[in-house]
């Protein structure tokens, strides 16, 4: 009986660890992709293709983000590019992303 419980607990802990690792990897990929898309957008002076790239990564980030990052992504989307509000929203979002990846 004890070995069955031990096997069950080990399996549960293993699945829990694998889930945490997967969530971390998915968030990391989405957040880094978004940051790289922002950089490309700035360098291309906001061309149409860069908007699609940023939109793609925003959507991916929304799918895996924590509630705090998700709400900040929405706030970021409501601001105009280059505005002081966008700059503040971007800084807040970066801080929340860093916190998510710790």
GROMACS .gro file of N, CA and C in nm:
model
  306
    1UNK      N    1   0.082  -0.119   0.000
    1UNK     CA    2   0.000   0.000   0.000
    1UNK      C    3   0.087   0.126   0.000
    2UNK      N    4   0.193   0.124   0.078
    2UNK     CA    5   0.282   0.240   0.087
    2UNK      C    6   0.352   0.270  -0.044
    3UNK      N    7   0.388   0.165  -0.118
    3UNK     CA    8   0.457   0.187  -0.246
    3UNK      C    9   0.362   0.246  -0.350
    4UNK      N   10   0.235   0.215  -0.342
    4UNK     CA   11   0.136   0.270  -0.435
    4UNK      C   12   0.121   0.420  -0.409
    5UNK      N   13   0.111   0.455  -0.282
    5UNK     CA   14   0.100   0.597  -0.246
    5UNK      C   15   0.227   0.672  -0.288
    6UNK      N   16   0.342   0.613  -0.263
    6UNK     CA   17   0.468   0.675  -0.302
    6UNK      C   18   0.474   0.696  -0.453
    7UNK      N   19   0.434   0.596  -0.529
    7UNK     CA   20   0.434   0.608  -0.676
    7UNK      C   21   0.338   0.716  -0.721
    8UNK      N   22   0.221   0.723  -0.659
    8UNK     CA   23   0.123   0.825  -0.693
    8UNK      C   24   0.178   0.965  -0.665
    9UNK      N   25   0.237   0.984  -0.548
    9UNK     CA   26   0.292   1.115  -0.511
    9UNK      C   27   0.407   1.153  -0.603
   10UNK      N   28   0.495   1.059  -0.634
   10UNK     CA   29   0.607   1.088  -0.724
   10UNK      C   30   0.557   1.126  -0.863
   11UNK      N   31   0.456   1.056  -0.912
   11UNK     CA   32   0.398   1.087  -1.043
   11UNK      C   33   0.336   1.227  -1.041
   12UNK      N   34   0.262   1.258  -0.937
   12UNK     CA   35   0.198   1.389  -0.924
   12UNK      C   36   0.303   1.500  -0.919
   13UNK      N   37   0.408   1.481  -0.841
   13UNK     CA   38   0.514   1.581  -0.832
   13UNK      C   39   0.586   1.598  -0.965
   14UNK      N   40   0.607   1.490  -1.035
   14UNK     CA   41   0.673   1.495  -1.166
   14UNK      C   42   0.587   1.573  -1.266
   15UNK      N   43   0.458   1.545  -1.270
   15UNK     CA   44   0.369   1.617  -1.360
   15UNK      C   45   0.363   1.765  -1.326
   16UNK      N   46   0.360   1.794  -1.199
   16UNK     CA   47   0.357   1.934  -1.154
   16UNK      C   48   0.483   2.007  -1.197
   17UNK      N   49   0.596   1.944  -1.183
   17UNK     CA   50   0.723   2.004  -1.224
   17UNK      C   51   0.727   2.024  -1.375
   18UNK      N   52   0.684   1.924  -1.449
   18UNK     CA   53   0.682   1.936  -1.595
   18UNK      C   54   0.590   2.048  -1.641
   19UNK      N   55   0.477   2.065  -1.574
   19UNK     CA   56   0.383   2.173  -1.609
   19UNK      C   57   0.446   2.309  -1.583
   20UNK      N   58   0.513   2.323  -1.468
   20UNK     CA   59   0.579   2.450  -1.436
   20UNK      C   60   0.687   2.482  -1.539
   21UNK      N   61   0.763   2.383  -1.578
   21UNK     CA   62   0.868   2.404  -1.678
   21UNK      C   63   0.808   2.444  -1.812
   22UNK      N   64   0.701   2.377  -1.851
   22UNK     CA   65   0.635   2.408  -1.980
   22UNK      C   66   0.579   2.550  -1.979
   23UNK      N   67   0.513   2.588  -1.871
   23UNK     CA   68   0.456   2.724  -1.861
   23UNK      C   69   0.568   2.827  -1.867
   24UNK      N   70   0.676   2.802  -1.795
   24UNK     CA   71   0.790   2.895  -1.798
   24UNK      C   72   0.844   2.909  -1.940
   25UNK      N   73   0.865   2.798  -2.010
   25UNK     CA   74   0.920   2.802  -2.145
   25UNK      C   75   0.826   2.874  -2.242
   26UNK      N   76   0.696   2.848  -2.230
   26UNK     CA   77   0.600   2.914  -2.318
   26UNK      C   78   0.596   3.064  -2.293
   27UNK      N   79   0.597   3.104  -2.167
   27UNK     CA   80   0.598   3.247  -2.134
   27UNK      C   81   0.727   3.312  -2.183
   28UNK      N   82   0.839   3.245  -2.158
   28UNK     CA   83   0.968   3.301  -2.200
   28UNK      C   84   0.970   3.323  -2.351
   29UNK      N   85   0.926   3.224  -2.426
   29UNK     CA   86   0.926   3.236  -2.572
   29UNK      C   87   0.835   3.350  -2.618
   30UNK      N   88   0.717   3.360  -2.560
   30UNK     CA   89   0.621   3.464  -2.600
   30UNK      C   90   0.673   3.603  -2.562
   31UNK      N   91   0.727   3.617  -2.443
   31UNK     CA   92   0.774   3.747  -2.398
   31UNK      C   93   0.895   3.793  -2.477
   32UNK      N   94   0.989   3.703  -2.502
   32UNK     CA   95   1.107   3.739  -2.580
   32UNK      C   96   1.067   3.772  -2.724
   33UNK      N   97   0.975   3.694  -2.781
   33UNK     CA   98   0.926   3.724  -2.914
   33UNK      C   99   0.861   3.860  -2.922
   34UNK      N  100   0.784   3.896  -2.822
   34UNK     CA  101   0.720   4.027  -2.818
   34UNK      C  102   0.823   4.139  -2.808
   35UNK      N  103   0.921   4.121  -2.721
   35UNK     CA  104   1.025   4.223  -2.707
   35UNK      C  105   1.104   4.240  -2.837
   36UNK      N  106   1.135   4.130  -2.904
   36UNK     CA  107   1.206   4.138  -3.032
   36UNK      C  108   1.120   4.205  -3.138
   37UNK      N  109   0.989   4.177  -3.139
   37UNK     CA  110   0.899   4.240  -3.235
   37UNK      C  111   0.891   4.390  -3.211
   38UNK      N  112   0.889   4.431  -3.083
   38UNK     CA  113   0.889   4.575  -3.052
   38UNK      C  114   1.015   4.641  -3.107
   39UNK      N  115   1.127   4.575  -3.088
   39UNK     CA  116   1.254   4.631  -3.135
   39UNK      C  117   1.254   4.644  -3.287
   40UNK      N  118   1.208   4.541  -3.357
   40UNK     CA  119   1.199   4.547  -3.503
   40UNK      C  120   1.105   4.658  -3.547
   41UNK      N  121   0.995   4.675  -3.473
   41UNK     CA  122   0.898   4.778  -3.508
   41UNK      C  123   0.961   4.917  -3.495
   42UNK      N  124   1.036   4.939  -3.389
   42UNK     CA  125   1.102   5.068  -3.372
   42UNK      C  126   1.204   5.093  -3.482
   43UNK      N  127   1.277   4.990  -3.519
   43UNK     CA  128   1.380   5.004  -3.622
   43UNK      C  129   1.322   5.023  -3.761
   44UNK      N  130   1.201   4.972  -3.785
   44UNK     CA  131   1.140   4.983  -3.917
   44UNK      C  132   1.047   5.103  -3.927
   45UNK      N  133   1.044   5.184  -3.824
   45UNK     CA  134   0.959   5.304  -3.821
   45UNK      C  135   0.812   5.271  -3.841
   46UNK      N  136   0.766   5.166  -3.776
   46UNK     CA  137   0.625   5.130  -3.769
   46UNK      C  138   0.564   5.098  -3.906
   47UNK      N  139   0.629   5.010  -3.981
   47UNK     CA  140   0.572   4.966  -4.109
   47UNK      C  141   0.461   4.864  -4.081
   48UNK      N  142   0.381   4.836  -4.183
   48UNK     CA  143   0.266   4.749  -4.166
   48UNK      C  144   0.305   4.608  -4.123
   49UNK      N  145   0.412   4.557  -4.181
   49UNK     CA  146   0.456   4.421  -4.146
   49UNK      C  147   0.495   4.411  -3.999
   50UNK      N  148   0.556   4.516  -3.945
   50UNK     CA  149   0.596   4.512  -3.805
   50UNK      C  150   0.475   4.515  -3.713
   51UNK      N  151   0.367   4.582  -3.755
   51UNK     CA  152   0.245   4.581  -3.675
   51UNK      C  153   0.187   4.440  -3.668
   52UNK      N  154   0.189   4.367  -3.779
   52UNK     CA  155   0.140   4.230  -3.779
   52UNK      C  156   0.227   4.140  -3.691
   53UNK      N  157   0.359   4.162  -3.696
   53UNK     CA  158   0.450   4.084  -3.614
   53UNK      C  159   0.424   4.109  -3.466
   54UNK      N  160   0.410   4.235  -3.428
   54UNK     CA  161   0.381   4.268  -3.289
   54UNK      C  162   0.246   4.209  -3.248
   55UNK      N  163   0.147   4.220  -3.335
   55UNK     CA  164   0.014   4.164  -3.305
   55UNK      C  165   0.019   4.014  -3.283
   56UNK      N  166   0.099   3.946  -3.363
   56UNK     CA  167   0.116   3.802  -3.346
   56UNK      C  168   0.171   3.770  -3.208
   57UNK      N  169   0.277   3.840  -3.169
   57UNK     CA  170   0.341   3.811  -3.040
   57UNK      C  171   0.257   3.857  -2.922
   58UNK      N  172   0.179   3.965  -2.940
   58UNK     CA  173   0.088   4.007  -2.833
   58UNK      C  174  -0.015   3.896  -2.809
   59UNK      N  175  -0.070   3.841  -2.917
   59UNK     CA  176  -0.168   3.734  -2.903
   59UNK      C  177  -0.107   3.611  -2.835
   60UNK      N  178   0.013   3.575  -2.876
   60UNK     CA  179   0.079   3.460  -2.811
   60UNK      C  180   0.103   3.487  -2.663
   61UNK      N  181   0.145   3.609  -2.633
   61UNK     CA  182   0.170   3.644  -2.492
   61UNK      C  183   0.040   3.641  -2.412
   62UNK      N  184  -0.070   3.688  -2.472
   62UNK     CA  185  -0.198   3.684  -2.402
   62UNK      C  186  -0.239   3.542  -2.367
   63UNK      N  187  -0.207   3.447  -2.452
   63UNK     CA  188  -0.246   3.309  -2.429
   63UNK      C  189  -0.175   3.245  -2.309
   64UNK      N  190  -0.055   3.291  -2.279
   64UNK     CA  191   0.023   3.226  -2.173
   64UNK      C  192   0.052   3.319  -2.055
   65UNK      N  193   0.012   3.443  -2.064
   65UNK     CA  194   0.048   3.542  -1.962
   65UNK      C  195  -0.026   3.519  -1.831
   66UNK      N  196   0.038   3.567  -1.726
   66UNK     CA  197  -0.029   3.570  -1.595
   66UNK      C  198  -0.137   3.680  -1.601
   67UNK      N  199  -0.229   3.679  -1.508
   67UNK     CA  200  -0.333   3.783  -1.509
   67UNK      C  201  -0.278   3.926  -1.507
   68UNK      N  202  -0.170   3.949  -1.434
   68UNK     CA  203  -0.114   4.085  -1.428
   68UNK      C  204  -0.056   4.127  -1.562
   69UNK      N  205   0.017   4.037  -1.628
   69UNK     CA  206   0.074   4.068  -1.759
   69UNK      C  207  -0.038   4.084  -1.861
   70UNK      N  208  -0.140   4.001  -1.853
   70UNK     CA  209  -0.252   4.008  -1.946
   70UNK      C  210  -0.320   4.146  -1.938
   71UNK      N  211  -0.346   4.193  -1.816
   71UNK     CA  212  -0.411   4.324  -1.802
   71UNK      C  213  -0.321   4.436  -1.849
   72UNK      N  214  -0.190   4.424  -1.828
   72UNK     CA  215  -0.098   4.527  -1.876
   72UNK      C  216  -0.085   4.523  -2.028
   73UNK      N  217  -0.097   4.406  -2.089
   73UNK     CA  218  -0.098   4.398  -2.236
   73UNK      C  219  -0.219   4.473  -2.292
   74UNK      N  220  -0.334   4.457  -2.227
   74UNK     CA  221  -0.454   4.529  -2.270
   74UNK      C  222  -0.433   4.679  -2.256
   75UNK      N  223  -0.375   4.721  -2.145
   75UNK     CA  224  -0.348   4.863  -2.123
   75UNK      C  225  -0.251   4.914  -2.230
   76UNK      N  226  -0.148   4.835  -2.261
   76UNK     CA  227  -0.049   4.872  -2.362
   76UNK      C  228  -0.115   4.890  -2.498
   77UNK      N  229  -0.208   4.800  -2.533
   77UNK     CA  230  -0.276   4.805  -2.663
   77UNK      C  231  -0.366   4.928  -2.675
   78UNK      N  232  -0.413   4.980  -2.564
   78UNK     CA  233  -0.503   5.096  -2.567
   78UNK      C  234  -0.428   5.228  -2.583
   79UNK      N  235  -0.297   5.225  -2.579
   79UNK     CA  236  -0.218   5.348  -2.590
   79UNK      C  237  -0.166   5.365  -2.732
   80UNK      N  238  -0.129   5.488  -2.764
   80UNK     CA  239  -0.076   5.520  -2.897
   80UNK      C  240   0.075   5.502  -2.899
   81UNK      N  241   0.128   5.444  -3.009
   81UNK     CA  242   0.273   5.426  -3.020
   81UNK      C  243   0.349   5.558  -3.002
   82UNK      N  244   0.452   5.553  -2.920
   82UNK     CA  245   0.537   5.670  -2.898
   82UNK      C  246   0.485   5.767  -2.795
   83UNK      N  247   0.364   5.747  -2.746
   83UNK     CA  248   0.307   5.839  -2.646
   83UNK      C  249   0.368   5.812  -2.509
   84UNK      N  250   0.362   5.913  -2.421
   84UNK     CA  251   0.412   5.890  -2.284
   84UNK      C  252   0.338   5.776  -2.213
   85UNK      N  253   0.208   5.763  -2.242
   85UNK     CA  254   0.132   5.653  -2.181
   85UNK      C  255   0.183   5.517  -2.230
   86UNK      N  256   0.219   5.508  -2.358
   86UNK     CA  257   0.272   5.383  -2.414
   86UNK      C  258   0.406   5.350  -2.349
   87UNK      N  259   0.490   5.451  -2.333
   87UNK     CA  260   0.621   5.430  -2.272
   87UNK      C  261   0.604   5.377  -2.130
   88UNK      N  262   0.513   5.438  -2.054
   88UNK     CA  263   0.488   5.392  -1.916
   88UNK      C  264   0.429   5.251  -1.916
   89UNK      N  265   0.335   5.225  -2.005
   89UNK     CA  266   0.274   5.092  -2.013
   89UNK      C  267   0.378   4.988  -2.051
   90UNK      N  268   0.469   5.023  -2.141
   90UNK     CA  269   0.575   4.930  -2.181
   90UNK      C  270   0.667   4.899  -2.062
   91UNK      N  271   0.704   5.002  -1.988
   91UNK     CA  272   0.790   4.980  -1.871
   91UNK      C  273   0.720   4.893  -1.767
   92UNK      N  274   0.593   4.920  -1.742
   92UNK     CA  275   0.517   4.838  -1.646
   92UNK      C  276   0.507   4.694  -1.694
   93UNK      N  277   0.486   4.678  -1.823
   93UNK     CA  278   0.474   4.544  -1.881
   93UNK      C  279   0.606   4.467  -1.870
   94UNK      N  280   0.716   4.533  -1.898
   94UNK     CA  281   0.847   4.467  -1.886
   94UNK      C  282   0.872   4.422  -1.742
   95UNK      N  283   0.834   4.506  -1.647
   95UNK     CA  284   0.852   4.471  -1.506
   95UNK      C  285   0.768   4.347  -1.471
   96UNK      N  286   0.645   4.345  -1.516
   96UNK     CA  287   0.557   4.231  -1.488
   96UNK      C  288   0.608   4.105  -1.556
   97UNK      N  289   0.660   4.117  -1.676
   97UNK     CA  290   0.717   4.001  -1.747
   97UNK      C  291   0.837   3.946  -1.671
   98UNK      N  292   0.922   4.036  -1.625
   98UNK     CA  293   1.040   3.991  -1.547
   98UNK      C  294   0.994   3.913  -1.424
   99UNK      N  295   0.894   3.968  -1.357
   99UNK     CA  296   0.841   3.903  -1.237
   99UNK      C  297   0.785   3.764  -1.271
  100UNK      N  298   0.717   3.754  -1.385
  100UNK     CA  299   0.661   3.626  -1.429
  100UNK      C  300   0.769   3.519  -1.453
  101UNK      N  301   0.884   3.562  -1.497
  101UNK     CA  302   0.989   3.467  -1.534
  101UNK      C  303   1.083   3.436  -1.418
  102UNK      N  304   1.052   3.481  -1.301
  102UNK     CA  305   1.136   3.448  -1.184
  102UNK      C  306   1.086   3.326  -1.115
   0.00000   0.00000   0.00000
